[in-house]
Coordinates of C-alpha atoms in Angstrom, one line a residue:
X1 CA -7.5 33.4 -8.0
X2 CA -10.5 31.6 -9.4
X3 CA -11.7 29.0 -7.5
X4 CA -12.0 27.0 -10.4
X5 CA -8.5 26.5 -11.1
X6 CA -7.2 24.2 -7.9
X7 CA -10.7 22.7 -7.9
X8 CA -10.4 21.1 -11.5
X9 CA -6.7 20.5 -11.6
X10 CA -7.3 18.5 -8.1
X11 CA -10.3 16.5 -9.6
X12 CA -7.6 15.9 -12.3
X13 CA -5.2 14.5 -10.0
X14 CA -7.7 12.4 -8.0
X15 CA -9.1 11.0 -11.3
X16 CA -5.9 9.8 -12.3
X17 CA -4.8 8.7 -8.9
X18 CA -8.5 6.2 -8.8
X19 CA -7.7 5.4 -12.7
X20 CA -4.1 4.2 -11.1
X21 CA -5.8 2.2 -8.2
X22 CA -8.0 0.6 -10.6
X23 CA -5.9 -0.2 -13.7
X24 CA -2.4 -1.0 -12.1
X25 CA -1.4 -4.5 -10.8
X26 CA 1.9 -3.9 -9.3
X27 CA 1.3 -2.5 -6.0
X28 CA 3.5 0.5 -5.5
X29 CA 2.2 2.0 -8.5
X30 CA -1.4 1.2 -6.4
X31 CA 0.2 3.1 -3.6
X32 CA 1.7 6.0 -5.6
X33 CA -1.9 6.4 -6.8
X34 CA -3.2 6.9 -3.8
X35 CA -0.4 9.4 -3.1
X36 CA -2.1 10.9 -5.5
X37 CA -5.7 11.1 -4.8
X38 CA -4.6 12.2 -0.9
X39 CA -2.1 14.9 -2.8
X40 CA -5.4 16.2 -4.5
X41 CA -7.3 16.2 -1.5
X42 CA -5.0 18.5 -0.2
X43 CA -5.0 20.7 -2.8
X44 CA -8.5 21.3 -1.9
X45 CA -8.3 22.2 1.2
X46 CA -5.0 25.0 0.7
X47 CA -6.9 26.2 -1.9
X48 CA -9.9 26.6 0.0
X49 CA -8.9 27.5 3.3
X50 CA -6.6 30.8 1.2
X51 CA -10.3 31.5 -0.6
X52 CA -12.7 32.0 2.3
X53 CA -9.4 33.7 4.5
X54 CA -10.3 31.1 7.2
X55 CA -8.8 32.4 10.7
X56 CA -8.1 29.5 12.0
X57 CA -6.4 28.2 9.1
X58 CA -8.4 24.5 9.5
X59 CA -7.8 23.6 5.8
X60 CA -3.7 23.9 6.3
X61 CA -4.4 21.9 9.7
X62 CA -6.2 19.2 7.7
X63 CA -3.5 19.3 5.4
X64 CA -0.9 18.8 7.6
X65 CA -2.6 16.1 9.5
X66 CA -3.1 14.3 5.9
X67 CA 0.4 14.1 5.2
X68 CA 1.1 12.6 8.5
X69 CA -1.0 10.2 7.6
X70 CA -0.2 9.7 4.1
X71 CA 3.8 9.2 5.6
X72 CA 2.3 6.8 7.8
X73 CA 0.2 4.6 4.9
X74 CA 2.7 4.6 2.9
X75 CA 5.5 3.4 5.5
X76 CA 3.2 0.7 6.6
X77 CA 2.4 0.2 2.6
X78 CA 5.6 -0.4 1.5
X79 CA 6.7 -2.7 4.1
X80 CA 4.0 -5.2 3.1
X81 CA 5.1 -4.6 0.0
X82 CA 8.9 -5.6 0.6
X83 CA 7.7 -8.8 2.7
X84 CA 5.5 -9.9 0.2
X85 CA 7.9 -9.3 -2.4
X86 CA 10.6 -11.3 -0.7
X87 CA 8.1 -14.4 0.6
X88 CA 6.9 -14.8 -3.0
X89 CA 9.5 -12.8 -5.7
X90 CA 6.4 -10.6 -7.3
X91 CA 3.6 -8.0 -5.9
X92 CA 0.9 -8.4 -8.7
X93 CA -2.4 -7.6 -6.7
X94 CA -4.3 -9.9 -8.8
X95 CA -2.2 -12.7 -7.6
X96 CA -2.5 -11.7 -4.2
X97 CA -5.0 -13.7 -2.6
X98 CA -3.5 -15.2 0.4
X99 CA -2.4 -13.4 3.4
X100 CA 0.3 -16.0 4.4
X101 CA 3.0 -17.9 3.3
X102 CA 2.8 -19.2 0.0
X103 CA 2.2 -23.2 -0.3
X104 CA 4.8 -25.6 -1.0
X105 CA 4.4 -28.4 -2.9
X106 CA 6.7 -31.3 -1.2
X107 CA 9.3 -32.3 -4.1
X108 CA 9.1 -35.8 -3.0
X109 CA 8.1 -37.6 0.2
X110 CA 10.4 -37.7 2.8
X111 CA 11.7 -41.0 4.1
X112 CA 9.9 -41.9 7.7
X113 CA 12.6 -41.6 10.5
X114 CA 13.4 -45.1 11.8
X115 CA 12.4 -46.0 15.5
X116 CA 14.5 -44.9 18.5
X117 CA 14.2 -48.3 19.8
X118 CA 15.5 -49.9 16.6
X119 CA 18.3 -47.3 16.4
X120 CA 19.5 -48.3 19.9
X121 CA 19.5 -51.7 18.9
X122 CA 22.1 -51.8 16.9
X123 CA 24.5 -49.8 18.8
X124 CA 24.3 -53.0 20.9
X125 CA 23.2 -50.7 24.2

């Protein structure tokens, strides 16, 4: 096997995983891309570890310890993703630019609460 071939399809799938990063506003399509971009990273290093016959088989080590990691990022990634989706109903990254809460506006002012001593007043205490 050429070592052209897993080279250029992975450039392939990293280009479209950074073309997915970059162009998408819903964020689990941002996170599937950069499934993508960690899936063509590891396409490089199988490919290259079976080419130069490594011994210690480093490029399958690496690949395993990516896709720990990938499981991880996109655990962690997709809980944000459900908390922000239910503390505001969308997950548009463009609108995203507060970490907390999203502001209320008060519908109308509340009424002030009357004084305890007022209150005890006319229970006649």
């Amino acid at each position: 096997m050429h070592a052209a071939y897993p080279a250029v399809v992975s450039a392939l799938l990293f280009s479209v995983g950074v073309y997915g990063v970059l162009a998408r506003r819903n964020a689990i399509l941002v996170l599937m891309s950069v499934e993508l971009m960690l899936n063509a990273v590891n396409l490089n290093l199988v490919a290259f570890d079976a080419l130069w016959r490594d011994r210690l088989h480093g490029g399958q080590v690496l690949t395993l310890f990516t896709i720990v990691i990938a499981a991880a990022e996109i655990g962690l990634g997709l809980a944000i993703v459900l908390l922000v989706f239910r503390n505001r109903r969308m997950v548009e990254v463009d609108r995203l630019t507060e970490l907390g809460e999203a502001r209320r506006r008060p519908a109308a002012a509340e009424p002030e609460p009357e004084p305890v001593a007022a209150a005890r007043e006319g229970d006649g205490t």
